[in-house]
Amino acid sequence: MKALVLTDKERMVVKDVTKPNINPDEVLVKVKHCGICGTDVHIFHGQPGSAQSDPPLILGHEFSGEIVEVGDNVSLLKVGDRVGIDPNIYCGKCQYCQNGRFQLCEHLEAIGVTRDGGMAEFCAVPEKNCIKLGEHVTDLEGALIEPLGCVLHGANLLPPIHSDTNILIIGAGFIGRLFLSTLILKNPNRVDILERKAERHAALLDQGATNAIQSVDGHENNYDIVIECVGKKVTSEAAIRAARKGAYVLLFGVPAPDETIEVPAFDIYSKELTISGSFINPFTMRDAMKHYDNKQIDLDVLVSDHIALEDVENILANFSNIDISKAVIDIQ
């Protein structure tokens, strides 16, 4: 089969590899679409994803496809079923799993991170990691239930949202815009979004943002909830400045492992800020599928590029310099 293999740090090769054999509890998925994620960028540059990644490896943890083979112990799925994939494989034994905090699993594995993923024509997937797609969910939406599931996990961590709640989203990439689509459904007072490029503001307002701003300057101490979706020092620090007294700050963007931030400790103390991270998507993907099934998320305005496997290496190598909101690999 055709696959894109990460052979070493910052080196990928499209090559023919052996189609995977499946275990009794697995299915073989013929991949339709696979999204490129910021996690893939980190792995490409030799950094960990949700877990440690070691080449050679086929990346791709956001994907959908059709089941073409089932293992002997598979009981709930059949050949021909269309599925989206939950990439996370929890041990079920560590203290975090035993306490229901599966996303913090001490032995986390993930499809496309610690084992071969969806940047290939076929992928072996445990039955329990397959989400059968609803009748009205497209294959493209199925590939992107994973990032929406991550957003829904982050949204579930937020305090209750009321008609007087003011929200700021920092970063108007794909994840920031998923948060925008999700949070306006909760009818807050306003959802503003920070995007440095003014030419993108019209699309954000059309999507439902109350205001699109280029900086937190002039907006300090203004928001009840601030969601940082970039993963950079400057944006994380800006999130703290934008938070008003009693606010909740969600640091959602994926930073480099050595990224540090500097914030006035007195601000956290005196404003009684709650600052939280959000990691992966523990069992939120079925809810994500329902959002697509109900057509509450419009991917036509969010997916910017459809690409081939041969395009991926260049995009990952130059991600910060390429104007891409969301790229999806069309494989079949």
Coordinates of C-alpha atoms in Angstrom, one line a residue:
M1 CA 0.0 0.0 0.0
K2 CA 1.0 3.6 -0.4
A3 CA 2.0 5.4 2.8
L4 CA 3.9 8.5 4.0
V5 CA 6.5 7.4 6.4
L6 CA 8.4 9.6 8.9
T7 CA 11.8 8.0 8.5
D8 CA 13.8 10.4 10.7
K9 CA 13.5 13.8 12.2
E10 CA 12.3 16.2 9.5
R11 CA 12.3 13.6 6.8
M12 CA 9.3 11.9 5.2
V13 CA 9.1 9.5 2.3
V14 CA 6.1 8.4 0.2
K15 CA 6.7 4.7 -0.3
D16 CA 5.0 1.3 -0.8
V17 CA 4.8 -0.6 2.5
T18 CA 3.1 -3.8 3.5
K19 CA -0.6 -3.5 4.2
P20 CA -1.1 -4.1 8.0
N21 CA -2.3 -7.3 9.4
I22 CA -5.0 -6.9 12.0
N23 CA -5.3 -8.5 15.5
P24 CA -8.5 -10.3 16.5
D25 CA -9.8 -7.1 18.3
E26 CA -9.0 -4.8 15.3
V27 CA -10.4 -3.7 12.0
L28 CA -8.7 -2.6 8.8
V29 CA -9.7 0.8 7.7
K30 CA -9.4 2.0 4.1
V31 CA -8.5 5.7 4.8
K32 CA -10.6 8.4 3.1
H33 CA -9.3 11.6 4.6
C34 CA -6.6 12.5 7.1
G35 CA -6.2 16.0 8.7
I36 CA -2.8 17.6 9.5
C37 CA -2.6 18.8 13.1
G38 CA -0.2 21.0 15.1
T39 CA 0.8 17.8 16.9
D40 CA 2.1 16.4 13.5
V41 CA 4.2 19.5 13.2
H42 CA 5.8 18.9 16.6
I43 CA 6.4 15.2 15.8
F44 CA 8.0 16.1 12.5
H45 CA 10.5 18.3 14.2
G46 CA 11.4 15.6 16.7
Q47 CA 9.2 16.8 19.6
P48 CA 6.7 14.6 21.4
G49 CA 3.1 14.5 20.5
S50 CA 0.5 13.3 23.0
A51 CA 3.2 10.7 23.7
Q52 CA 6.7 10.0 22.6
S53 CA 7.0 9.3 18.8
D54 CA 9.8 7.3 17.3
P55 CA 10.5 6.9 13.6
P56 CA 10.0 5.0 11.4
L57 CA 6.3 5.9 11.8
I58 CA 3.2 6.7 9.7
L59 CA 1.7 9.8 11.2
G60 CA -2.0 10.8 11.1
H61 CA -4.3 10.7 14.1
E62 CA -7.3 12.6 12.5
F63 CA -8.8 10.4 9.9
S64 CA -11.9 8.5 8.6
G65 CA -12.5 5.6 6.3
E66 CA -14.4 2.5 5.5
I67 CA -13.9 -0.9 7.2
V68 CA -12.7 -3.5 4.7
E69 CA -11.7 -6.3 7.2
V70 CA -12.7 -7.2 10.7
G71 CA -10.9 -9.4 13.3
D72 CA -12.3 -12.5 14.8
N73 CA -13.3 -10.9 18.1
V74 CA -15.0 -7.8 16.5
S75 CA -18.7 -7.8 17.3
L76 CA -20.1 -4.3 16.9
L77 CA -18.7 -3.3 13.5
K78 CA -18.8 -4.8 10.0
V79 CA -17.2 -4.5 6.6
G80 CA -18.6 -1.4 4.9
D81 CA -19.1 0.6 8.0
R82 CA -17.8 4.2 7.8
V83 CA -15.8 5.3 10.8
G84 CA -14.0 8.1 12.4
I85 CA -11.1 7.3 14.7
D86 CA -10.4 8.1 18.3
P87 CA -6.6 7.7 18.3
N88 CA -6.1 7.5 22.0
I89 CA -5.4 4.1 23.6
Y90 CA -5.5 4.1 27.4
C91 CA -3.9 1.4 29.6
G92 CA -6.9 1.3 32.0
K93 CA -4.6 0.3 34.9
C94 CA -2.7 3.4 36.1
Q95 CA -4.1 5.6 38.9
Y96 CA -5.4 8.2 36.4
C97 CA -7.3 5.7 34.4
Q98 CA -8.6 4.1 37.6
N99 CA -9.8 7.5 38.7
G100 CA -11.5 8.3 35.4
R101 CA -9.0 10.8 34.2
F102 CA -8.0 8.7 31.1
Q103 CA -6.5 11.6 29.3
L104 CA -3.7 11.7 31.9
C105 CA -2.9 8.0 31.4
E106 CA 0.7 7.2 32.4
H107 CA 1.0 4.7 29.5
L108 CA -0.9 6.5 26.8
E109 CA -0.5 5.2 23.3
A110 CA -2.0 6.8 20.2
I111 CA -2.6 5.9 16.6
G112 CA -0.5 8.1 14.4
V113 CA 1.7 9.0 17.4
T114 CA 3.1 5.8 18.9
R115 CA 1.9 3.4 16.3
D116 CA 1.1 3.8 12.6
G117 CA -1.7 6.1 11.7
G118 CA -3.8 7.4 8.9
M119 CA -1.3 8.9 6.4
A120 CA -1.6 5.7 4.4
E121 CA -4.1 3.9 2.2
F122 CA -5.0 1.5 5.1
C123 CA -4.7 1.5 8.9
A124 CA -5.2 -1.2 11.6
V125 CA -7.4 0.2 14.4
P126 CA -8.8 -1.4 17.6
E127 CA -12.6 -1.8 17.3
K128 CA -13.0 0.3 20.5
N129 CA -11.3 3.2 18.8
C130 CA -13.8 3.4 15.9
I131 CA -16.7 5.8 16.0
K132 CA -19.4 4.7 13.5
L133 CA -20.4 7.7 11.5
G134 CA -24.0 8.9 11.4
E135 CA -26.0 8.7 8.2
H136 CA -25.6 12.5 7.6
V137 CA -21.9 12.8 8.6
T138 CA -19.6 13.1 5.6
D139 CA -16.3 11.3 5.4
L140 CA -14.6 14.7 5.7
E141 CA -16.5 15.5 8.9
G142 CA -15.6 12.0 10.2
A143 CA -11.9 12.7 9.8
L144 CA -12.3 15.9 11.9
I145 CA -14.3 14.6 14.8
E146 CA -11.0 14.2 16.6
P147 CA -10.0 17.9 16.8
L148 CA -13.6 18.8 17.6
G149 CA -13.5 16.2 20.3
C150 CA -10.5 18.0 21.7
V151 CA -12.3 21.3 21.6
L152 CA -15.3 19.9 23.4
H153 CA -13.1 18.5 26.1
G154 CA -11.7 22.0 26.6
A155 CA -15.1 23.5 26.5
N156 CA -16.3 21.0 29.2
L157 CA -13.6 22.4 31.5
L158 CA -15.0 25.9 31.3
P159 CA -17.2 27.4 34.0
P160 CA -20.9 27.8 33.2
I161 CA -21.6 30.3 30.4
H162 CA -24.4 32.7 30.9
S163 CA -26.0 35.5 28.9
D164 CA -23.6 38.1 30.4
T165 CA -20.4 36.0 29.9
N166 CA -17.7 37.7 27.8
I167 CA -15.3 35.3 26.0
L168 CA -12.0 35.9 24.1
I169 CA -10.5 33.3 21.8
I170 CA -6.8 34.0 21.0
G171 CA -5.9 32.6 17.6
A172 CA -8.1 32.2 14.6
G173 CA -6.7 29.0 13.1
F174 CA -8.8 25.9 12.8
I175 CA -9.0 25.2 16.5
G176 CA -9.8 28.7 17.4
R177 CA -12.6 28.7 14.8
L178 CA -13.9 25.4 16.1
F179 CA -14.1 27.0 19.6
L180 CA -15.9 30.0 18.0
S181 CA -18.5 27.7 16.4
T182 CA -18.9 25.7 19.6
L183 CA -19.2 28.6 22.1
I184 CA -21.6 30.7 20.2
L185 CA -24.1 27.8 20.6
K186 CA -24.0 28.6 24.4
N187 CA -25.4 32.2 23.8
P188 CA -22.8 34.2 25.8
N189 CA -22.9 38.0 25.8
R190 CA -20.1 38.1 23.3
V191 CA -17.3 36.0 21.8
D192 CA -14.4 38.0 20.5
I193 CA -11.5 36.5 18.6
L194 CA -8.0 37.8 18.3
E195 CA -6.4 37.5 14.8
R196 CA -3.4 39.6 13.8
K197 CA -4.3 39.6 10.1
A198 CA -7.0 42.1 9.5
E199 CA -7.9 40.5 6.2
R200 CA -9.3 37.5 8.0
H201 CA -11.6 39.5 10.2
A202 CA -14.6 39.6 7.8
A203 CA -14.8 35.8 7.7
L204 CA -14.6 35.6 11.5
L205 CA -17.5 38.1 11.9
D206 CA -19.5 36.1 9.3
Q207 CA -18.9 33.0 11.3
G208 CA -20.5 34.6 14.3
A209 CA -17.7 36.4 16.3
T210 CA -18.9 39.5 18.0
N211 CA -15.7 41.4 17.4
A212 CA -12.4 40.5 15.7
I213 CA -9.4 42.3 17.3
Q214 CA -5.7 42.3 16.5
S215 CA -4.3 42.7 20.0
V216 CA -5.3 42.6 23.6
D217 CA -4.0 46.1 24.0
G218 CA -7.0 48.2 25.1
H219 CA -8.8 45.0 26.1
E220 CA -7.0 44.1 29.3
N221 CA -9.1 42.9 32.3
N222 CA -12.1 42.5 30.0
Y223 CA -13.1 38.9 29.7
D224 CA -14.6 36.2 31.9
I225 CA -13.2 33.4 29.9
V226 CA -10.0 33.5 27.7
I227 CA -9.0 30.6 25.5
E228 CA -5.5 30.6 24.1
C229 CA -5.3 28.5 20.9
V230 CA -1.7 29.3 19.7
G231 CA 0.7 27.8 22.2
K232 CA 3.2 30.6 22.2
K233 CA 4.7 32.7 25.0
V234 CA 3.3 36.0 23.8
T235 CA -0.2 34.7 23.3
S236 CA -0.3 32.9 26.7
E237 CA 0.9 36.0 28.5
A238 CA -1.7 38.1 26.6
A239 CA -4.4 35.7 27.8
I240 CA -3.6 36.5 31.4
R241 CA -3.7 40.2 30.7
A242 CA -7.1 40.0 29.0
A243 CA -8.6 38.1 31.9
R244 CA -10.8 40.1 34.4
K245 CA -11.2 39.4 38.1
G246 CA -12.4 35.8 38.7
A247 CA -11.8 34.8 35.1
Y248 CA -11.0 31.3 33.7
V249 CA -8.0 31.1 31.4
L250 CA -7.7 28.0 29.2
L251 CA -4.3 27.4 27.7
F252 CA -5.3 25.1 24.9
G253 CA -2.6 25.7 22.2
V254 CA 0.1 23.1 22.0
P255 CA 3.4 24.7 23.0
A256 CA 6.9 23.5 22.4
P257 CA 8.2 21.4 25.4
D258 CA 10.7 24.2 26.3
E259 CA 8.2 27.1 25.9
T260 CA 8.0 29.1 29.1
I261 CA 5.8 32.1 30.1
E262 CA 6.2 35.0 32.5
V263 CA 3.2 36.4 34.2
P264 CA 2.8 38.6 37.3
A265 CA 2.1 36.3 40.2
F266 CA 0.2 39.2 41.8
D267 CA -2.3 39.3 39.0
I268 CA -3.1 35.6 39.4
Y269 CA -3.4 36.1 43.2
S270 CA -5.3 39.4 43.2
K271 CA -7.7 38.6 40.3
E272 CA -8.3 35.0 41.6
L273 CA -7.7 33.6 38.2
T274 CA -8.2 30.0 37.3
I275 CA -5.6 28.8 34.8
S276 CA -6.0 25.4 33.2
G277 CA -4.6 23.2 30.4
S278 CA -6.6 20.8 28.2
F279 CA -5.1 17.6 26.9
I280 CA -6.6 15.4 24.1
N281 CA -10.2 14.3 24.0
P282 CA -11.3 11.7 26.6
F283 CA -14.5 10.2 25.2
T284 CA -15.9 13.4 23.7
M285 CA -15.8 12.2 20.1
R286 CA -19.3 10.8 19.9
D287 CA -20.5 14.2 21.0
A288 CA -18.3 15.8 18.3
M289 CA -20.0 13.5 15.7
K290 CA -23.4 14.7 16.9
H291 CA -22.4 18.3 16.2
Y292 CA -21.5 17.4 12.6
D293 CA -24.7 15.2 12.3
N294 CA -26.8 18.2 13.4
K295 CA -24.8 20.5 11.0
Q296 CA -23.8 22.8 13.8
I297 CA -20.2 23.1 12.4
D298 CA -19.6 24.2 8.8
L299 CA -16.4 22.7 7.6
D300 CA -16.7 24.3 4.2
V301 CA -15.5 27.6 5.8
L302 CA -12.9 26.0 8.0
V303 CA -10.9 23.6 5.8
S304 CA -8.6 25.7 3.6
D305 CA -6.6 23.1 1.7
H306 CA -7.1 19.6 0.2
I307 CA -3.7 18.0 -0.5
A308 CA -2.0 14.8 -1.4
L309 CA 0.5 12.7 0.6
E310 CA 3.3 14.1 -1.5
D311 CA 2.5 17.6 -0.2
V312 CA 2.7 16.9 3.5
E313 CA 6.5 17.0 4.2
N314 CA 6.8 20.6 2.7
I315 CA 3.8 21.8 4.7
L316 CA 5.1 20.4 8.0
A317 CA 8.6 21.7 7.4
N318 CA 7.3 25.2 6.6
F319 CA 4.1 25.3 8.6
S320 CA 4.7 28.6 10.4
N321 CA 5.3 30.3 7.1
I322 CA 2.4 28.9 5.1
D323 CA -1.0 30.5 5.2
I324 CA -3.0 27.3 5.9
S325 CA -5.9 27.2 8.3
K326 CA -6.6 23.5 8.0
A327 CA -5.2 21.0 5.5
V328 CA -6.7 17.6 4.8
I329 CA -5.1 14.8 2.9
D330 CA -7.5 13.2 0.4
I331 CA -6.2 9.6 0.2
Q332 CA -9.0 7.5 -1.5

